[in-house]
PDB file of C-alpha atoms and ligand atoms in Angstrom:
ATOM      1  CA  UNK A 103       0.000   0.000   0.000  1.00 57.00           C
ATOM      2  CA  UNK A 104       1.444   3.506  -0.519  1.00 74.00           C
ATOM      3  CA  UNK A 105       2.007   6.021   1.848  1.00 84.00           C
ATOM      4  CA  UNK A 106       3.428   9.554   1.974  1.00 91.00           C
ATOM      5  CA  UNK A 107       4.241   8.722   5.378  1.00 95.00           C
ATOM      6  CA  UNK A 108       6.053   5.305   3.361  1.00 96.00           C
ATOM      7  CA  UNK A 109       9.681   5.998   4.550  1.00 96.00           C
ATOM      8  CA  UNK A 110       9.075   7.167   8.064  1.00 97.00           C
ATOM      9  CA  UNK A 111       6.827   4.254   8.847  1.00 97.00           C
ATOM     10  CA  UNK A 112       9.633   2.236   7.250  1.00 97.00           C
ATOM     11  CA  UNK A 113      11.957   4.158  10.058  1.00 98.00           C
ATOM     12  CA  UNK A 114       9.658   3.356  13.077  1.00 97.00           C
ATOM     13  CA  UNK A 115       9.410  -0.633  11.524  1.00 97.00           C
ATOM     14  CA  UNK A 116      13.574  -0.665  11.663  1.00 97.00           C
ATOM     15  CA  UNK A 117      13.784   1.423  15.035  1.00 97.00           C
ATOM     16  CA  UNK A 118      11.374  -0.853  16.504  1.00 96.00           C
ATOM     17  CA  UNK A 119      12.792  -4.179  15.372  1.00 95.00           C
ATOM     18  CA  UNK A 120      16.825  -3.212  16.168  1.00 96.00           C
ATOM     19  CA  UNK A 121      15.517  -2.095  19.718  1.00 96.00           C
ATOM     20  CA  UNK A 122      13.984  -6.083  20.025  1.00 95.00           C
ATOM     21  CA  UNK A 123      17.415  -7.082  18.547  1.00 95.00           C
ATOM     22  CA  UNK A 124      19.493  -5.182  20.800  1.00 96.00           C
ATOM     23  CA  UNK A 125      17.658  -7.055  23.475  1.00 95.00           C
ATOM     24  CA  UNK A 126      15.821  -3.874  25.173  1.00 96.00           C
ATOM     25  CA  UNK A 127      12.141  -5.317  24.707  1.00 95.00           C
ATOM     26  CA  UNK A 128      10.717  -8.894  24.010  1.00 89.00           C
ATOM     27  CA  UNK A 129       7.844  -9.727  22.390  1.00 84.00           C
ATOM     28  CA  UNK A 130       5.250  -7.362  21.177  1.00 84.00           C
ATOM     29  CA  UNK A 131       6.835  -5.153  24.575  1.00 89.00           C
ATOM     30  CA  UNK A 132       7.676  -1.229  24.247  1.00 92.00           C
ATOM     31  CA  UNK A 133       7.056   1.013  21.452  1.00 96.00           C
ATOM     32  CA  UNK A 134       8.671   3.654  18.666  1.00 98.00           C
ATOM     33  CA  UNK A 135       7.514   6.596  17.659  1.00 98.00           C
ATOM     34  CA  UNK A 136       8.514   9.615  15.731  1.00 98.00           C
ATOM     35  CA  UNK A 137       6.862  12.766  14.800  1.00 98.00           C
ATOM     36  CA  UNK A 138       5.589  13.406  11.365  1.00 97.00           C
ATOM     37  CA  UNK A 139       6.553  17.386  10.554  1.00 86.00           C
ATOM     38  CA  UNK A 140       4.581  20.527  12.598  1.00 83.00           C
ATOM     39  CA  UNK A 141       0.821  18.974  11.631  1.00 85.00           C
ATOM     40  CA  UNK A 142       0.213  17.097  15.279  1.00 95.00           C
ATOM     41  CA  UNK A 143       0.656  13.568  13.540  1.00 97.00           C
ATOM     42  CA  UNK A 144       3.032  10.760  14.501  1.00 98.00           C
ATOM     43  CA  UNK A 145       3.893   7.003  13.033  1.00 98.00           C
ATOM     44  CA  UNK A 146       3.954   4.248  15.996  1.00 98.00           C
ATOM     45  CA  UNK A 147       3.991   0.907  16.690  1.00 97.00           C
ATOM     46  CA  UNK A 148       0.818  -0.883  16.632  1.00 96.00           C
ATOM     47  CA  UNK A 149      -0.579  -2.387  20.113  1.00 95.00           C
ATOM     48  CA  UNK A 150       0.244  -5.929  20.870  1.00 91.00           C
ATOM     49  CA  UNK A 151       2.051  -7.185  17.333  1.00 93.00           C
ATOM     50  CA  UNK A 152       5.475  -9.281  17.983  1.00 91.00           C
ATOM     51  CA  UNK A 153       8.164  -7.162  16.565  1.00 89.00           C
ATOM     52  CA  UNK A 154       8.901 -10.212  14.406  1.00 88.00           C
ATOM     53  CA  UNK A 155       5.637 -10.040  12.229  1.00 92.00           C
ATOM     54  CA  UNK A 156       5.652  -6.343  12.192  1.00 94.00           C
ATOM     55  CA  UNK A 157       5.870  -4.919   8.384  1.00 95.00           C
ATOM     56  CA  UNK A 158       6.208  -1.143   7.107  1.00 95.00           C
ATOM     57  CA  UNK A 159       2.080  -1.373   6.885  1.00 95.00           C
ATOM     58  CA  UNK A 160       1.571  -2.261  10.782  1.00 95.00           C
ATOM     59  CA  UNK A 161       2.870   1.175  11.489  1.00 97.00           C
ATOM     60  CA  UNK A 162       0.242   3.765  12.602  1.00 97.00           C
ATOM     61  CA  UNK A 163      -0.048   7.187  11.773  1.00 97.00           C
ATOM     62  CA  UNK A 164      -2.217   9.061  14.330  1.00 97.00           C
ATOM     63  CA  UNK A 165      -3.002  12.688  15.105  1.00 97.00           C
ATOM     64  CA  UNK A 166      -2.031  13.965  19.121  1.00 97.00           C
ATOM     65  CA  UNK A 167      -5.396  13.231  20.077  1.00 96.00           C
ATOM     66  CA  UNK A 168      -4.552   9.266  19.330  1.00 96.00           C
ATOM     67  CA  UNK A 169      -7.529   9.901  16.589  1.00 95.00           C
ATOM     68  CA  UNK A 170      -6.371   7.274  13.865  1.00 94.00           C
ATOM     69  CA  UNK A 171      -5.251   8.694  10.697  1.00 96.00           C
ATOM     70  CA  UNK A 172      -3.512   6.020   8.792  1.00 95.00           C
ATOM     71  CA  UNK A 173      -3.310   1.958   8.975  1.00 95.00           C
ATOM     72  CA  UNK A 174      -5.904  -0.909  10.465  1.00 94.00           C
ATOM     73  CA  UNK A 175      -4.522  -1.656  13.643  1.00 96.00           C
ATOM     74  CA  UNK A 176      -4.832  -0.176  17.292  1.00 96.00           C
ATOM     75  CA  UNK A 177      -1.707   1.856  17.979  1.00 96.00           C
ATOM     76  CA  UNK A 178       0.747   1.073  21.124  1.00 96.00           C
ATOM     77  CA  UNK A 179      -1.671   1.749  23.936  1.00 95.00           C
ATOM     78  CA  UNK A 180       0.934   3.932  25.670  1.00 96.00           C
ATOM     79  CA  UNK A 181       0.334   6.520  22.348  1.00 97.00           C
ATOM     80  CA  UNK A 182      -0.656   8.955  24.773  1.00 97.00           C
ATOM     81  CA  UNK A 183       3.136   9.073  26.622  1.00 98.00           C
ATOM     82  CA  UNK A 184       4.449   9.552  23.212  1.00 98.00           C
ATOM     83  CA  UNK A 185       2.048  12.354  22.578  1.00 98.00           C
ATOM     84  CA  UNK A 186       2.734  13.968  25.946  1.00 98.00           C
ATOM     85  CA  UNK A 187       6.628  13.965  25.150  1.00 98.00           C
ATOM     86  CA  UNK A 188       6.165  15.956  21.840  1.00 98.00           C
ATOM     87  CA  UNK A 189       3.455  18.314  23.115  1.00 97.00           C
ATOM     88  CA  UNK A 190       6.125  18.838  26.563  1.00 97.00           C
ATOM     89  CA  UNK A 191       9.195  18.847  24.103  1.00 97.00           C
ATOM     90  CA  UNK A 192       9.605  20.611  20.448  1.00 95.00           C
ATOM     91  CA  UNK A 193      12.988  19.792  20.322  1.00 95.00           C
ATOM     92  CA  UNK A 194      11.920  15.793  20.066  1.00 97.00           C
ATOM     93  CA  UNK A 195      11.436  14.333  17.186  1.00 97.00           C
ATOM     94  CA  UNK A 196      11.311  10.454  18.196  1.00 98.00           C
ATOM     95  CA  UNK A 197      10.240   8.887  21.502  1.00 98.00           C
ATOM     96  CA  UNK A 198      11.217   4.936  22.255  1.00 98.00           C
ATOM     97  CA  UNK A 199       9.514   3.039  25.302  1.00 98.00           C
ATOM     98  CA  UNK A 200      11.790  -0.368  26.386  1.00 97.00           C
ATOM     99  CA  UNK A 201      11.573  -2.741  28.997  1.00 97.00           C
ATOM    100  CA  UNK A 202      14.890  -3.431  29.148  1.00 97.00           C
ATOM    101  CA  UNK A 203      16.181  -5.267  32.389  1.00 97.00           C
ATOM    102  CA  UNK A 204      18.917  -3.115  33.939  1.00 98.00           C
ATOM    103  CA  UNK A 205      16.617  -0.470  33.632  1.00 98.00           C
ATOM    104  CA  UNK A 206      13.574  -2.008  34.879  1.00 98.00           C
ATOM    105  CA  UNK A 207      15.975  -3.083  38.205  1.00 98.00           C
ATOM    106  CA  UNK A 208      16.480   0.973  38.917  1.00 98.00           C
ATOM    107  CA  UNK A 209      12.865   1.485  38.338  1.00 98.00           C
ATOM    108  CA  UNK A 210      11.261  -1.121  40.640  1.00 98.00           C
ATOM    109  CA  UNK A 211      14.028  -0.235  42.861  1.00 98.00           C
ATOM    110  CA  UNK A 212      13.340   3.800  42.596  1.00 98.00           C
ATOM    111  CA  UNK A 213      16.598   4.478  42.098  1.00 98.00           C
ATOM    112  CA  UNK A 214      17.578   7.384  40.386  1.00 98.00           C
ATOM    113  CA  UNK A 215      20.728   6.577  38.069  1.00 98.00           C
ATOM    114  CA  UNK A 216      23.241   9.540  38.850  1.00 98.00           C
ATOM    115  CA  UNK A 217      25.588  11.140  36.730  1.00 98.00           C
ATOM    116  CA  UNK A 218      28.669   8.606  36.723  1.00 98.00           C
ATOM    117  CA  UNK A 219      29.755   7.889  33.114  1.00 97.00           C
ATOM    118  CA  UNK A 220      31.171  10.660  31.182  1.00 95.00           C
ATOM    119  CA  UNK A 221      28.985   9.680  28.005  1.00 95.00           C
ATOM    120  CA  UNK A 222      26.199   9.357  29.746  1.00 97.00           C
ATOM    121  CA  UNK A 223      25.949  12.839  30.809  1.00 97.00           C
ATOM    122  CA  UNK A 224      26.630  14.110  27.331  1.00 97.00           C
ATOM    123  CA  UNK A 225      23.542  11.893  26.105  1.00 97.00           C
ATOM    124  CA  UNK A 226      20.987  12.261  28.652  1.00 98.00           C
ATOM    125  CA  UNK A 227      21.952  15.677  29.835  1.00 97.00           C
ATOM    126  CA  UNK A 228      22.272  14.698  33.545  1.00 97.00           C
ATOM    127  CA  UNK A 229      20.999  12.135  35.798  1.00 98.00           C
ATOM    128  CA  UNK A 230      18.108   9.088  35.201  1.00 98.00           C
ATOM    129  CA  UNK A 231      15.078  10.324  37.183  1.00 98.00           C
ATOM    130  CA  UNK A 232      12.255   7.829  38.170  1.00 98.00           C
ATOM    131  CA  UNK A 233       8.702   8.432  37.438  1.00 98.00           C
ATOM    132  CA  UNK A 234       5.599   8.350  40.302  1.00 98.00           C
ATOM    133  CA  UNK A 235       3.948   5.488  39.605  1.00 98.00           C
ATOM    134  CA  UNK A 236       1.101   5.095  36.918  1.00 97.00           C
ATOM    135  CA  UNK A 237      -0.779   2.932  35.933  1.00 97.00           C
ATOM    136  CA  UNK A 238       0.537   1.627  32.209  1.00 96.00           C
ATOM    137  CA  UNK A 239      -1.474   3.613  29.155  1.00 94.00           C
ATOM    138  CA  UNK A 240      -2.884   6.255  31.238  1.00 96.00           C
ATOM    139  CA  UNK A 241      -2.798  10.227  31.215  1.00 96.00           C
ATOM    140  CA  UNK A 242      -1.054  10.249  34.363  1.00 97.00           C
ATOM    141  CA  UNK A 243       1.974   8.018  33.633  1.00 98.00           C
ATOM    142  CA  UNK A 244       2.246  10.094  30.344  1.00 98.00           C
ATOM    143  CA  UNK A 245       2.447  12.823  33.261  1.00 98.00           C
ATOM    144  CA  UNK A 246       4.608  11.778  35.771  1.00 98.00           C
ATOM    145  CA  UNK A 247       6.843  10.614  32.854  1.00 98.00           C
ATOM    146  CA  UNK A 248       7.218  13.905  31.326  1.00 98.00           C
ATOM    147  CA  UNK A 249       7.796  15.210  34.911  1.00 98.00           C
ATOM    148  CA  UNK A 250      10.698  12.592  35.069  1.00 98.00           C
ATOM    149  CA  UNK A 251      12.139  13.491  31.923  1.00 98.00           C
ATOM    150  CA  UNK A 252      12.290  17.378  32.207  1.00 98.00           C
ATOM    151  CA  UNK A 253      14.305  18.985  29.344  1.00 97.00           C
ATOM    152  CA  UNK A 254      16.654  15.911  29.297  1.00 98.00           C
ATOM    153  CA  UNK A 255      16.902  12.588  27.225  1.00 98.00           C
ATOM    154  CA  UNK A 256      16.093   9.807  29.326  1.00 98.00           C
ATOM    155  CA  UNK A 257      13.658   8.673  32.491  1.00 98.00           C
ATOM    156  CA  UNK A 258      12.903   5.580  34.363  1.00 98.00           C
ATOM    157  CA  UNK A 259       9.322   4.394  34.234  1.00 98.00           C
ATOM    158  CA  UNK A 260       8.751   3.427  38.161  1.00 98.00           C
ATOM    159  CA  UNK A 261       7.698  -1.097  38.209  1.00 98.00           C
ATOM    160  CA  UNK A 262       7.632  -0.768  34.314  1.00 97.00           C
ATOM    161  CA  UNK A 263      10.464  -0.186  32.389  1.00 97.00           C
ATOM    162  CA  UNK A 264      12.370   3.123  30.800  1.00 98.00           C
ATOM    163  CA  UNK A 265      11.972   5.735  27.849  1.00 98.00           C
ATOM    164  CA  UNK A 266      14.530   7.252  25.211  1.00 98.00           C
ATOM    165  CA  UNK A 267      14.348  10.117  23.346  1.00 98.00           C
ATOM    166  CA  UNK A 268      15.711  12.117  20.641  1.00 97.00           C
ATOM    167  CA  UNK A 269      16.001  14.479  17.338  1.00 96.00           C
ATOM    168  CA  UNK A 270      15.717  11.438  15.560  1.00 97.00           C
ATOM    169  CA  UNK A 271      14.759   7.728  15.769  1.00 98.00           C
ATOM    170  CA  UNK A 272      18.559   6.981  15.989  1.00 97.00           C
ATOM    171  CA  UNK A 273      19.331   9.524  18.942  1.00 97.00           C
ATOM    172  CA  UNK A 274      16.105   7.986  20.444  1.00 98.00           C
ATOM    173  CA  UNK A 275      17.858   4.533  20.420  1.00 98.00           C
ATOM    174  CA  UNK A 276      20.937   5.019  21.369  1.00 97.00           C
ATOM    175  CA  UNK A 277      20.047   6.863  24.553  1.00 98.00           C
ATOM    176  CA  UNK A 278      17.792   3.441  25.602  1.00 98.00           C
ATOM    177  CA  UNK A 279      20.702   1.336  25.026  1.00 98.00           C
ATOM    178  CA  UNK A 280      23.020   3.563  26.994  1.00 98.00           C
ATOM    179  CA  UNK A 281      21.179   3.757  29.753  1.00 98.00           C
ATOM    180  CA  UNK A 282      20.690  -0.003  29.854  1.00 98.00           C
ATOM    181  CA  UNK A 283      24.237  -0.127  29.557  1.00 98.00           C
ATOM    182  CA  UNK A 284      24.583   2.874  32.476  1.00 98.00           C
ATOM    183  CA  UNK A 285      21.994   0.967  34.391  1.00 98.00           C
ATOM    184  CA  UNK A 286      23.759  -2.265  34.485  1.00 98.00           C
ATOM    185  CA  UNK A 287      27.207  -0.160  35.734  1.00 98.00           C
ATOM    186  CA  UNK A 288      25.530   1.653  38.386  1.00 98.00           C
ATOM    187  CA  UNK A 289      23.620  -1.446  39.873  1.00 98.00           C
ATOM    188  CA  UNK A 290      26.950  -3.606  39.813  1.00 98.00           C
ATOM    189  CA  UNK A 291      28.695  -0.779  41.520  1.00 98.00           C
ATOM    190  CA  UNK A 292      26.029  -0.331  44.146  1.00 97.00           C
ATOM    191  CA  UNK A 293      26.617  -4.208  44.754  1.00 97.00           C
ATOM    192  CA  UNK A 294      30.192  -3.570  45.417  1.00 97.00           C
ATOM    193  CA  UNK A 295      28.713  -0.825  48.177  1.00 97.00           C
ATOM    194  CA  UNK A 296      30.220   2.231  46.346  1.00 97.00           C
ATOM    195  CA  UNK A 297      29.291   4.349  44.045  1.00 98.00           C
ATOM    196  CA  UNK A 298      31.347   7.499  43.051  1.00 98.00           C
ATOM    197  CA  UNK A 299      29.673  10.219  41.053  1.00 98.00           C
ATOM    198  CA  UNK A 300      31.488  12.690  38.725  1.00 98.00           C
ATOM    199  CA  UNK A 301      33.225  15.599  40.160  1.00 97.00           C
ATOM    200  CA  UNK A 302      29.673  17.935  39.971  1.00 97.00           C
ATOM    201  CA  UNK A 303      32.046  20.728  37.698  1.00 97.00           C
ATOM    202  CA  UNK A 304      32.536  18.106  35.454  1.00 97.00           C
ATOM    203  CA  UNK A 305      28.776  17.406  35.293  1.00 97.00           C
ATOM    204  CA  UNK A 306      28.048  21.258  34.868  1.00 97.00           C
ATOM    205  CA  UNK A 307      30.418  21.264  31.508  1.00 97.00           C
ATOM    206  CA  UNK A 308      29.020  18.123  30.085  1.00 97.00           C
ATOM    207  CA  UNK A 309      25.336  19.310  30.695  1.00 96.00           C
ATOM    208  CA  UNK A 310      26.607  22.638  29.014  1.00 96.00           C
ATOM    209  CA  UNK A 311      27.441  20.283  25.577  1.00 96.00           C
ATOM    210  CA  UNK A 312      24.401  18.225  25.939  1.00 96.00           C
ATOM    211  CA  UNK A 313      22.399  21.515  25.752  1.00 94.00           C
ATOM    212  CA  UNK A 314      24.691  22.868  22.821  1.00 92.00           C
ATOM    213  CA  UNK A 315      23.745  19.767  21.171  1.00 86.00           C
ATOM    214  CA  UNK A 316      20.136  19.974  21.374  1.00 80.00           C
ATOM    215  CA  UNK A 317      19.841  23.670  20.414  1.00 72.00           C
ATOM    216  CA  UNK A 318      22.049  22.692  17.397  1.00 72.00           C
ATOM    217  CA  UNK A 319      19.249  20.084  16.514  1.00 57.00           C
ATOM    218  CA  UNK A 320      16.330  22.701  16.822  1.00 55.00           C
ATOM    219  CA  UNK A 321      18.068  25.086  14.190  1.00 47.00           C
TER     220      UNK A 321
HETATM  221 ZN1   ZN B 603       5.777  -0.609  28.638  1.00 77.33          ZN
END
């Protein structure tokens, strides 16, 4: 079937089945989004499909009031958080939900992942904050997420898992594997009963290029 929306639904389908590859979700788990120009629209993952039988056509298109606009199946039922993210963020342009385990540790645990790897701060823009809890697909985990997230790249969905996002689908992903990868660091250092964070003038330059980075991406 054609599309004009044919090569970013072809984006989301790739996004969606590398983050299943990489490991970060199972199953028909998590979801990919990104937004569709200045007209309120974006392309998601449909509710419920493995990411194995997915094709381009399974993608969504649907306007910010989760009103379908393009393709037969229900999209991700937590279209709202995705929503909420572009509405809270102008500089976003792709939003990616995972379960991923490390992750999902921090948030049942409610622990905020602090600023401890270099890389990390230059990618998320400072630390990992946890979400209050929600109850999965509603308006107020789409809140308390957005609450979480702030102006940087990354939160921790509290018992449920973690969200990514970016300029682009690609930003979006690597910022949910790097905080699995953060995740699994600052868990296995808390095990070891010590946990060192970076010097906080060190955290106050590195903020200062993650914020020169995202203003770049708005121009
Ligand atoms: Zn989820």
């Amino acid at each position: 079937m054609s599309s004009r929306w044919s090569a970013e639904k072809s984006a989301v389908l790739e996004a969606a089945q590398e983050m299943a590859a990489l490991g970060l979700v199972t199953g028909a788990s998590g979801n990919v989004s990104m937004r569709l120009g200045a007209n309120e629209l974006l392309a998601v993952t449909p509710s419920s499909v493995p990411y194995g039988d997915l094709t381009e056509d399974s993608i969504v298109v649907t306007d910010f009031d989760v009103e379908p606009v393009e393709g037969e199946l229900p999209p991700s039922s937590e279209t709202l958080l995705h929503v909420a993210v572009y509405r809270a963020r102008p500089d976003v342009g792709a939003v990616i939900h995972t379960h991923s385990v490390y992750t999902s540790v921090a948030a049942v645990a409610g622990l905020e992942i602090p600023p401890i790897i270099d890389e990390m701060v230059i990618a998320v823009g400072g630390p990992v904050k946890v979400s209050a809890y929600a109850f999965p697909g509603s308006e107020e985990l789409a809140d308390s997420v957005c609450e979480a997230l702030g102006p940087r790249s990354a939160a921790l969905i509290k018992n449920h898992g973690a969200v990514g996002v970016g300029k682009d689908l690609r930003e979006a992903l690597s910022v949910c594997a790097l905080i699995e990868r953060v995740a699994q660091i600052f868990l296995l250092a808390r095990t070891l009963g010590r946990v060192d964070e970076l010097p906080p003038d060190v955290v106050k330059a590195e903020q200062a290029i993650f914020e020169m980075r995202s203003h770049q991406a708005e121009v």
